[in-house]
mmCIF file of C-alpha atoms in Angstrom:
data_model
loop_
_atom_site.group_PDB
_atom_site.id
_atom_site.type_symbol
_atom_site.label_atom_id
_atom_site.label_comp_id
_atom_site.label_asym_id
_atom_site.label_seq_id
_atom_site.Cartn_x
_atom_site.Cartn_y
_atom_site.Cartn_z
ATOM 1 C CA MET A 242 87.357 88.189 133.554
ATOM 2 C CA ARG A 243 83.824 88.837 133.097
ATOM 3 C CA ILE A 244 82.352 90.839 130.041
ATOM 4 C CA ILE A 245 78.995 92.270 130.540
ATOM 5 C CA ARG A 246 77.584 93.804 127.153
ATOM 6 C CA GLY A 247 75.424 96.804 127.652
ATOM 7 C CA VAL A 248 74.659 98.990 131.067
ATOM 8 C CA LYS A 249 71.260 97.203 131.083
ATOM 9 C CA ASN A 250 72.628 93.921 131.368
ATOM 10 C CA TYR A 251 74.300 94.471 134.797
ATOM 11 C CA ASN A 252 71.788 93.769 137.362
ATOM 12 C CA GLU A 253 74.094 92.498 140.497
ATOM 13 C CA LYS A 254 75.792 94.072 143.443
ATOM 14 C CA LEU A 255 79.644 93.387 143.421
ATOM 15 C CA PRO A 256 81.347 93.989 146.801
ATOM 16 C CA ASN A 257 83.372 97.201 147.004
ATOM 17 C CA PRO A 258 83.757 98.109 143.435
ATOM 18 C CA VAL A 259 86.814 99.578 142.414
ATOM 19 C CA LEU A 260 86.586 100.912 138.715
ATOM 20 C CA THR A 261 87.964 103.050 135.635
ATOM 21 C CA LEU A 262 86.716 104.501 132.848
ATOM 22 C CA GLY A 263 87.593 104.980 129.372
ATOM 23 C CA ASN A 264 88.326 103.773 125.790
ATOM 24 C CA PHE A 265 91.490 102.310 126.453
ATOM 25 C CA ASP A 266 92.806 101.438 123.049
ATOM 26 C CA GLY A 267 95.872 100.211 122.770
ATOM 27 C CA VAL A 268 95.678 99.374 126.374
ATOM 28 C CA HIS A 269 99.213 100.972 126.532
ATOM 29 C CA LEU A 270 101.482 101.865 129.517
ATOM 30 C CA GLY A 271 99.415 104.582 130.752
ATOM 31 C CA HIS A 272 96.282 102.407 130.512
ATOM 32 C CA GLN A 273 98.354 99.817 132.776
ATOM 33 C CA ALA A 274 98.978 102.455 135.239
ATOM 34 C CA ILE A 275 95.662 102.959 135.843
ATOM 35 C CA PHE A 276 94.747 99.362 135.975
ATOM 36 C CA ARG A 277 97.547 98.668 138.565
ATOM 37 C CA LYS A 278 96.121 101.278 140.647
ATOM 38 C CA VAL A 279 92.284 99.477 140.429
ATOM 39 C CA VAL A 280 93.543 96.325 141.246
ATOM 40 C CA GLU A 281 95.749 97.494 144.283
ATOM 41 C CA ARG A 282 93.050 98.999 145.828
ATOM 42 C CA ALA A 283 90.391 96.256 145.303
ATOM 43 C CA LYS A 284 92.550 93.916 146.776
ATOM 44 C CA GLU A 285 93.286 96.211 149.611
ATOM 45 C CA ILE A 286 89.570 97.177 150.576
ATOM 46 C CA SER A 287 88.592 93.270 149.444
ATOM 47 C CA GLY A 288 86.490 94.893 146.306
ATOM 48 C CA THR A 289 86.351 94.261 142.555
ATOM 49 C CA ALA A 290 88.350 95.717 140.259
ATOM 50 C CA MET A 291 86.270 96.934 137.267
ATOM 51 C CA VAL A 292 86.815 98.576 134.112
ATOM 52 C CA PHE A 293 83.897 100.886 132.125
ATOM 53 C CA THR A 294 84.319 101.059 128.169
ATOM 54 C CA PHE A 295 82.833 101.720 125.415
ATOM 55 C CA GLU A 296 81.685 99.974 121.877
ATOM 56 C CA PRO A 297 82.113 101.564 119.417
ATOM 57 C CA HIS A 298 84.738 104.079 119.788
ATOM 58 C CA PRO A 299 82.734 107.201 120.708
ATOM 59 C CA LEU A 300 83.957 108.959 117.374
ATOM 60 C CA LYS A 301 82.609 106.187 115.007
ATOM 61 C CA VAL A 302 79.368 107.670 116.491
ATOM 62 C CA LEU A 303 79.980 111.242 117.104
ATOM 63 C CA ALA A 304 82.281 112.202 113.925
ATOM 64 C CA PRO A 305 83.064 109.164 112.083
ATOM 65 C CA GLU A 306 84.943 111.528 109.483
ATOM 66 C CA ARG A 307 87.538 112.118 112.531
ATOM 67 C CA SER A 308 87.241 108.325 114.128
ATOM 68 C CA PRO A 309 90.902 107.061 114.243
ATOM 69 C CA LYS A 310 92.017 103.690 113.044
ATOM 70 C CA LEU A 311 91.910 101.661 116.433
ATOM 71 C CA LEU A 312 94.952 100.096 117.719
ATOM 72 C CA ASN A 313 93.030 97.157 119.318
ATOM 73 C CA THR A 314 90.009 94.762 117.731
ATOM 74 C CA PHE A 315 87.480 94.600 121.027
ATOM 75 C CA HIS A 316 88.338 90.828 121.482
ATOM 76 C CA GLY A 317 91.980 91.927 121.788
ATOM 77 C CA LYS A 318 91.396 94.607 124.073
ATOM 78 C CA MET A 319 89.437 92.428 126.038
ATOM 79 C CA LYS A 320 92.459 89.968 126.536
ATOM 80 C CA LEU A 321 94.793 92.595 127.458
ATOM 81 C CA ILE A 322 92.632 94.068 130.274
ATOM 82 C CA GLU A 323 92.152 90.682 131.523
ATOM 83 C CA ALA A 324 96.017 90.383 131.402
ATOM 84 C CA ALA A 325 96.221 93.592 133.546
ATOM 85 C CA GLY A 326 94.245 91.829 136.270
ATOM 86 C CA ILE A 327 90.772 93.126 135.868
ATOM 87 C CA GLU A 328 87.822 90.985 137.010
ATOM 88 C CA VAL A 329 84.837 92.756 135.407
ATOM 89 C CA ALA A 330 84.599 94.913 132.290
ATOM 90 C CA ILE A 331 81.176 96.574 131.664
ATOM 91 C CA CYS A 332 81.020 97.510 127.797
ATOM 92 C CA ALA A 333 78.449 99.976 127.233
ATOM 93 C CA ASP A 334 76.525 100.646 124.065
ATOM 94 C CA PHE A 335 78.108 104.004 122.814
ATOM 95 C CA THR A 336 75.232 105.620 121.313
ATOM 96 C CA ARG A 337 74.061 109.672 120.281
ATOM 97 C CA ALA A 338 71.642 109.333 123.425
ATOM 98 C CA PHE A 339 74.480 107.898 125.783
ATOM 99 C CA ALA A 340 77.020 110.602 124.651
ATOM 100 C CA ASP A 341 74.301 113.091 125.426
ATOM 101 C CA GLN A 342 73.944 112.339 129.403
ATOM 102 C CA ASN A 343 74.521 114.896 131.779
ATOM 103 C CA PRO A 344 77.681 114.283 133.499
ATOM 104 C CA GLU A 345 76.170 114.122 136.867
ATOM 105 C CA ASP A 346 73.683 112.394 135.910
ATOM 106 C CA PHE A 347 75.768 109.551 134.384
ATOM 107 C CA ALA A 348 77.656 109.702 137.506
ATOM 108 C CA ARG A 349 74.578 109.199 139.633
ATOM 109 C CA GLU A 350 72.566 106.754 137.767
ATOM 110 C CA VAL A 351 75.387 104.482 136.763
ATOM 111 C CA LEU A 352 78.348 104.654 139.031
ATOM 112 C CA HIS A 353 76.289 105.585 142.227
ATOM 113 C CA LYS A 354 73.006 103.653 141.645
ATOM 114 C CA LYS A 355 73.689 101.216 139.115
ATOM 115 C CA ILE A 356 77.428 99.668 140.206
ATOM 116 C CA GLY A 357 77.571 101.238 143.663
ATOM 117 C CA VAL A 358 81.061 101.978 143.197
ATOM 118 C CA ARG A 359 83.305 102.904 145.779
ATOM 119 C CA GLU A 360 86.407 104.239 144.181
ATOM 120 C CA VAL A 361 86.641 105.440 140.673
ATOM 121 C CA TYR A 362 90.318 105.743 139.219
ATOM 122 C CA VAL A 363 91.078 108.339 135.876
ATOM 123 C CA GLY A 364 93.660 109.434 134.113
ATOM 124 C CA TYR A 365 95.237 113.169 134.266
ATOM 125 C CA ASP A 366 92.705 114.341 130.904
ATOM 126 C CA TYR A 367 89.992 111.982 131.531
ATOM 127 C CA ALA A 368 86.604 114.403 130.621
ATOM 128 C CA PHE A 369 83.171 112.503 130.388
ATOM 129 C CA GLY A 370 79.691 113.115 129.855
ATOM 130 C CA LYS A 371 78.022 115.355 126.813
ATOM 131 C CA GLY A 372 80.137 117.463 125.353
ATOM 132 C CA ARG A 373 82.665 116.176 127.444
ATOM 133 C CA GLU A 374 81.456 118.412 130.084
ATOM 134 C CA GLY A 375 82.291 116.434 132.787
ATOM 135 C CA SER A 376 85.416 117.577 134.351
ATOM 136 C CA ILE A 377 87.571 115.345 136.839
ATOM 137 C CA GLU A 378 86.960 118.235 139.399
ATOM 138 C CA SER A 379 82.925 117.726 138.757
ATOM 139 C CA LEU A 380 83.742 114.132 139.241
ATOM 140 C CA LYS A 381 85.448 114.762 142.550
ATOM 141 C CA LYS A 382 82.563 116.945 143.902
ATOM 142 C CA THR A 383 79.649 114.448 142.499
ATOM 143 C CA GLY A 384 81.374 111.613 144.193
ATOM 144 C CA ARG A 385 81.539 113.614 147.460
ATOM 145 C CA THR A 386 78.116 113.908 147.201
ATOM 146 C CA TYR A 387 77.278 110.076 146.304
ATOM 147 C CA GLY A 388 79.784 108.400 148.761
ATOM 148 C CA PHE A 389 82.276 107.326 146.520
ATOM 149 C CA GLY A 390 86.121 108.135 146.190
ATOM 150 C CA VAL A 391 87.915 109.576 142.985
ATOM 151 C CA GLY A 392 91.260 109.161 142.579
ATOM 152 C CA VAL A 393 93.447 110.582 139.034
ATOM 153 C CA VAL A 394 96.451 108.674 137.725
ATOM 154 C CA ASP A 395 99.717 110.976 136.515
ATOM 155 C CA ALA A 396 100.581 110.803 132.871
ATOM 156 C CA VAL A 397 103.302 108.168 131.898
ATOM 157 C CA GLN A 398 106.385 109.741 130.628
ATOM 158 C CA VAL A 399 108.833 107.649 128.018
ATOM 159 C CA GLU A 400 111.936 109.556 126.910
ATOM 160 C CA GLY A 401 110.200 112.528 128.339
ATOM 161 C CA ALA A 402 107.007 112.463 126.122
ATOM 162 C CA ALA A 403 103.616 111.427 127.698
ATOM 163 C CA VAL A 404 101.995 108.145 126.778
ATOM 164 C CA SER A 405 98.988 108.456 124.411
ATOM 165 C CA SER A 406 96.656 106.639 122.034
ATOM 166 C CA SER A 407 97.378 109.096 119.075
ATOM 167 C CA ARG A 408 101.466 109.182 119.529
ATOM 168 C CA ILE A 409 101.260 105.576 119.087
ATOM 169 C CA ARG A 410 98.860 105.359 116.101
ATOM 170 C CA ASP A 411 101.083 107.960 114.323
ATOM 171 C CA LEU A 412 104.459 105.977 115.270
ATOM 172 C CA ILE A 413 102.813 102.559 114.083
ATOM 173 C CA ALA A 414 101.004 104.381 110.973
ATOM 174 C CA ALA A 415 104.946 105.564 109.534
ATOM 175 C CA GLY A 416 106.336 101.894 110.390
ATOM 176 C CA ARG A 417 108.287 102.829 113.846
ATOM 177 C CA VAL A 418 106.855 99.547 115.540
ATOM 178 C CA ASP A 419 110.215 99.250 117.783
ATOM 179 C CA GLU A 420 109.611 103.140 118.945
ATOM 180 C CA ALA A 421 105.898 102.243 119.486
ATOM 181 C CA ALA A 422 106.872 99.292 121.691
ATOM 182 C CA LYS A 423 108.441 101.444 123.891
ATOM 183 C CA PHE A 424 104.802 103.521 125.002
ATOM 184 C CA LEU A 425 102.988 100.233 124.501
ATOM 185 C CA GLY A 426 105.025 98.080 127.031
ATOM 186 C CA ARG A 427 104.908 95.315 124.050
ATOM 187 C CA HIS A 428 105.233 94.714 120.631
ATOM 188 C CA TYR A 429 102.389 96.173 118.617
ATOM 189 C CA GLY A 430 100.221 93.491 117.128
ATOM 190 C CA ILE A 431 97.688 92.152 115.215
ATOM 191 C CA GLU A 432 95.839 88.514 114.484
ATOM 192 C CA GLY A 433 93.764 86.853 112.037
ATOM 193 C CA GLU A 434 93.458 84.014 109.912
ATOM 194 C CA VAL A 435 95.796 82.393 107.631
ATOM 195 C CA VAL A 436 94.090 82.402 104.231
ATOM 196 C CA HIS A 437 94.980 81.462 100.601
ATOM 197 C CA GLY A 438 97.117 83.571 98.497
ATOM 198 C CA SER A 439 98.728 83.718 94.956
ATOM 199 C CA HIS A 440 101.529 81.145 96.555
ATOM 200 C CA ARG A 441 104.308 82.983 94.529
ATOM 201 C CA GLY A 442 106.669 82.783 97.742
ATOM 202 C CA HIS A 443 106.752 79.035 97.414
ATOM 203 C CA THR A 444 108.262 79.871 93.618
ATOM 204 C CA LEU A 445 110.544 82.092 94.966
ATOM 205 C CA GLY A 446 111.799 80.006 97.663
ATOM 206 C CA PHE A 447 110.094 81.451 100.531
ATOM 207 C CA PRO A 448 106.634 79.779 101.325
ATOM 208 C CA THR A 449 104.849 82.278 102.948
ATOM 209 C CA ALA A 450 101.201 82.604 105.120
ATOM 210 C CA ASN A 451 98.598 84.913 104.079
ATOM 211 C CA ILE A 452 96.686 86.569 107.144
ATOM 212 C CA SER A 453 93.369 87.936 106.999
ATOM 213 C CA THR A 454 92.683 90.475 109.999
ATOM 214 C CA ALA A 455 90.075 92.625 111.086
ATOM 215 C CA HIS A 456 92.410 94.954 112.361
ATOM 216 C CA GLU A 457 92.177 98.661 111.548
ATOM 217 C CA LEU A 458 95.315 99.678 111.816
ATOM 218 C CA LEU A 459 98.716 98.264 109.935
ATOM 219 C CA PRO A 460 101.906 99.455 110.220
ATOM 220 C CA SER A 461 103.143 101.236 106.708
ATOM 221 C CA PHE A 462 104.295 99.393 103.924
ATOM 222 C CA GLY A 463 107.192 97.409 103.951
ATOM 223 C CA VAL A 464 109.168 94.352 105.538
ATOM 224 C CA TYR A 465 109.201 93.705 109.050
ATOM 225 C CA ALA A 466 110.958 91.407 111.757
ATOM 226 C CA VAL A 467 108.093 89.596 113.609
ATOM 227 C CA LEU A 468 107.352 86.925 115.953
ATOM 228 C CA ALA A 469 104.339 84.929 115.249
ATOM 229 C CA ARG A 470 102.075 83.163 117.627
ATOM 230 C CA VAL A 471 100.298 80.141 116.420
ATOM 231 C CA GLY A 472 99.208 76.531 117.490
ATOM 232 C CA GLY A 473 100.771 77.237 121.113
ATOM 233 C CA SER A 474 104.391 78.255 119.683
ATOM 234 C CA THR A 475 105.899 81.323 119.032
ATOM 235 C CA LEU A 476 108.268 81.523 115.970
ATOM 236 C CA GLU A 477 110.544 83.870 114.081
ATOM 237 C CA GLY A 478 109.920 85.683 110.926
ATOM 238 C CA VAL A 479 109.876 88.431 108.119
ATOM 239 C CA THR A 480 106.508 90.092 107.418
ATOM 240 C CA SER A 481 105.778 92.130 103.998
ATOM 241 C CA ILE A 482 103.001 94.443 104.110
ATOM 242 C CA GLY A 483 101.746 95.965 100.966
ATOM 243 C CA VAL A 484 100.790 95.285 97.295
ATOM 244 C CA ARG A 485 103.328 93.260 95.934
ATOM 245 C CA PRO A 486 104.614 95.870 93.067
ATOM 246 C CA THR A 487 107.067 93.610 91.512
ATOM 247 C CA PHE A 488 104.134 91.856 90.262
ATOM 248 C CA GLY A 489 101.939 94.133 89.417
ATOM 249 C CA ALA A 490 100.207 95.945 92.317
ATOM 250 C CA GLY A 491 97.157 94.032 93.528
ATOM 251 C CA PRO A 492 95.089 94.364 96.928
ATOM 252 C CA VAL A 493 97.007 95.078 100.125
ATOM 253 C CA SER A 494 98.091 92.009 101.520
ATOM 254 C CA ILE A 495 100.128 90.768 104.789
ATOM 255 C CA GLU A 496 102.454 87.984 103.991
ATOM 256 C CA VAL A 497 104.642 86.068 106.571
ATOM 257 C CA TYR A 498 107.823 83.920 106.050
ATOM 258 C CA LEU A 499 108.599 81.855 108.879
ATOM 259 C CA PHE A 500 112.180 80.549 109.463
ATOM 260 C CA ASP A 501 112.603 76.746 109.450
ATOM 261 C CA PHE A 502 108.902 76.084 109.703
ATOM 262 C CA GLU A 503 107.246 73.417 107.692
ATOM 263 C CA GLY A 504 103.832 72.593 107.934
ATOM 264 C CA ASP A 505 100.338 73.665 106.842
ATOM 265 C CA LEU A 506 98.922 76.688 108.288
ATOM 266 C CA TYR A 507 95.642 77.432 106.483
ATOM 267 C CA GLY A 508 92.503 78.025 108.366
ATOM 268 C CA LYS A 509 94.663 78.696 111.705
ATOM 269 C CA HIS A 510 94.596 81.734 113.868
ATOM 270 C CA MET A 511 98.238 83.767 113.655
ATOM 271 C CA GLU A 512 98.798 86.317 116.009
ATOM 272 C CA LEU A 513 101.843 88.829 114.677
ATOM 273 C CA SER A 514 104.176 91.210 116.900
ATOM 274 C CA PHE A 515 106.136 93.772 114.976
ATOM 275 C CA VAL A 516 109.523 94.094 116.025
ATOM 276 C CA LYS A 517 111.530 96.111 113.491
ATOM 277 C CA ARG A 518 110.839 97.732 110.338
ATOM 278 C CA LEU A 519 113.911 96.633 107.672
ATOM 279 C CA ARG A 520 112.904 98.603 104.697
ATOM 280 C CA GLY A 521 110.056 99.822 102.872
ATOM 281 C CA GLU A 522 108.313 98.309 99.858
ATOM 282 C CA ALA A 523 109.937 98.162 96.626
ATOM 283 C CA LYS A 524 109.532 97.329 93.189
ATOM 284 C CA PHE A 525 112.244 94.959 91.737
ATOM 285 C CA PRO A 526 113.225 94.401 88.110
ATOM 286 C CA ASP A 527 113.075 91.217 88.129
ATOM 287 C CA ALA A 528 112.578 87.804 90.681
ATOM 288 C CA GLN A 529 115.972 87.027 91.169
ATOM 289 C CA SER A 530 116.613 90.790 92.277
ATOM 290 C CA LEU A 531 113.500 90.271 94.659
ATOM 291 C CA ILE A 532 115.106 87.024 95.991
ATOM 292 C CA ARG A 533 118.602 88.321 96.702
ATOM 293 C CA GLN A 534 116.564 91.373 98.633
ATOM 294 C CA MET A 535 114.608 88.549 100.839
ATOM 295 C CA GLN A 536 117.337 86.875 101.940
ATOM 296 C CA ARG A 537 119.198 90.138 103.276
ATOM 297 C CA ASP A 538 115.733 90.412 104.820
ATOM 298 C CA VAL A 539 116.191 87.211 106.361
ATOM 299 C CA GLU A 540 119.461 87.833 107.922
ATOM 300 C CA GLN A 541 118.464 91.564 109.239
ATOM 301 C CA ALA A 542 115.476 90.203 110.514
ATOM 302 C CA LYS A 543 117.311 87.365 112.710
ATOM 303 C CA GLU A 544 119.758 90.021 113.837
ATOM 304 C CA ALA A 545 116.992 92.179 115.221
ATOM 305 C CA LEU A 546 114.827 89.679 116.837
ATOM 306 C CA GLY A 547 118.176 88.534 118.896
ATOM 307 C CA ASN A 548 117.886 92.211 120.354
ATOM 308 C CA ARG A 549 114.301 92.263 120.697
ATOM 309 C CA LEU A 550 112.357 93.854 123.635
ATOM 310 C CA LYS A 551 111.930 90.780 125.394
#
């Protein structure tokens, strides 16, 4: 997938662009339904499947105090969008000037003149432009004026609830990662570099890899059954997120114990997928109590991973 940073850097005419617009944080089942429609229509009209998105998240500019912790890094979001079959992603620089555009001006100048869009597909609750004044109906009206079609993709429901990024954030923040997976269509994941930690895990008989990550949203403090992808392999393990209160509370750490693994991981890139929360973080009276609990954690994790979402 080609990624074009900044609208000004898009200077070509691609065949029959079929496009969707949005932030797409999480790239959840609702977003995936829109992408499938875009890819399907692009194939039908020998067109180009495109996404128009923004960086940073609009609320980081317009109302930082209300800005959510994001489910994806930019790089992670682009990987997921590419996996959905999108060919070109235009990433606009979201500024106050960009936000203040009149909705019709944006549709005319960017969608029609700049991109030459043939069809636009949006979610059922889409709004755009200054003050989110641009409605789906106004976009359809502008489309009729400038010769592009507008389609609306209905909400995706899971167990009677509409899929949304905010719902997924709430579930992950509460540690309910197995429920969040139902809305994402995959396990929630983070990625980062393996760095040096306190090396206490070695002394306890559970050597761990410590992860430094740029992800904003971590599951709540506790112990999780996880899948770890590193060096082209997928390994099973247990991850602890928290401040290690048994040894005196410190900074937040992400520690991963991989089953039946020996080797040096320092400096390597690791992707973690959270399968199930096993328990909350706890302070133990001594190291032996912690070791006995960690042994139980491993057994419970192996059981959970055996029943995981495939």
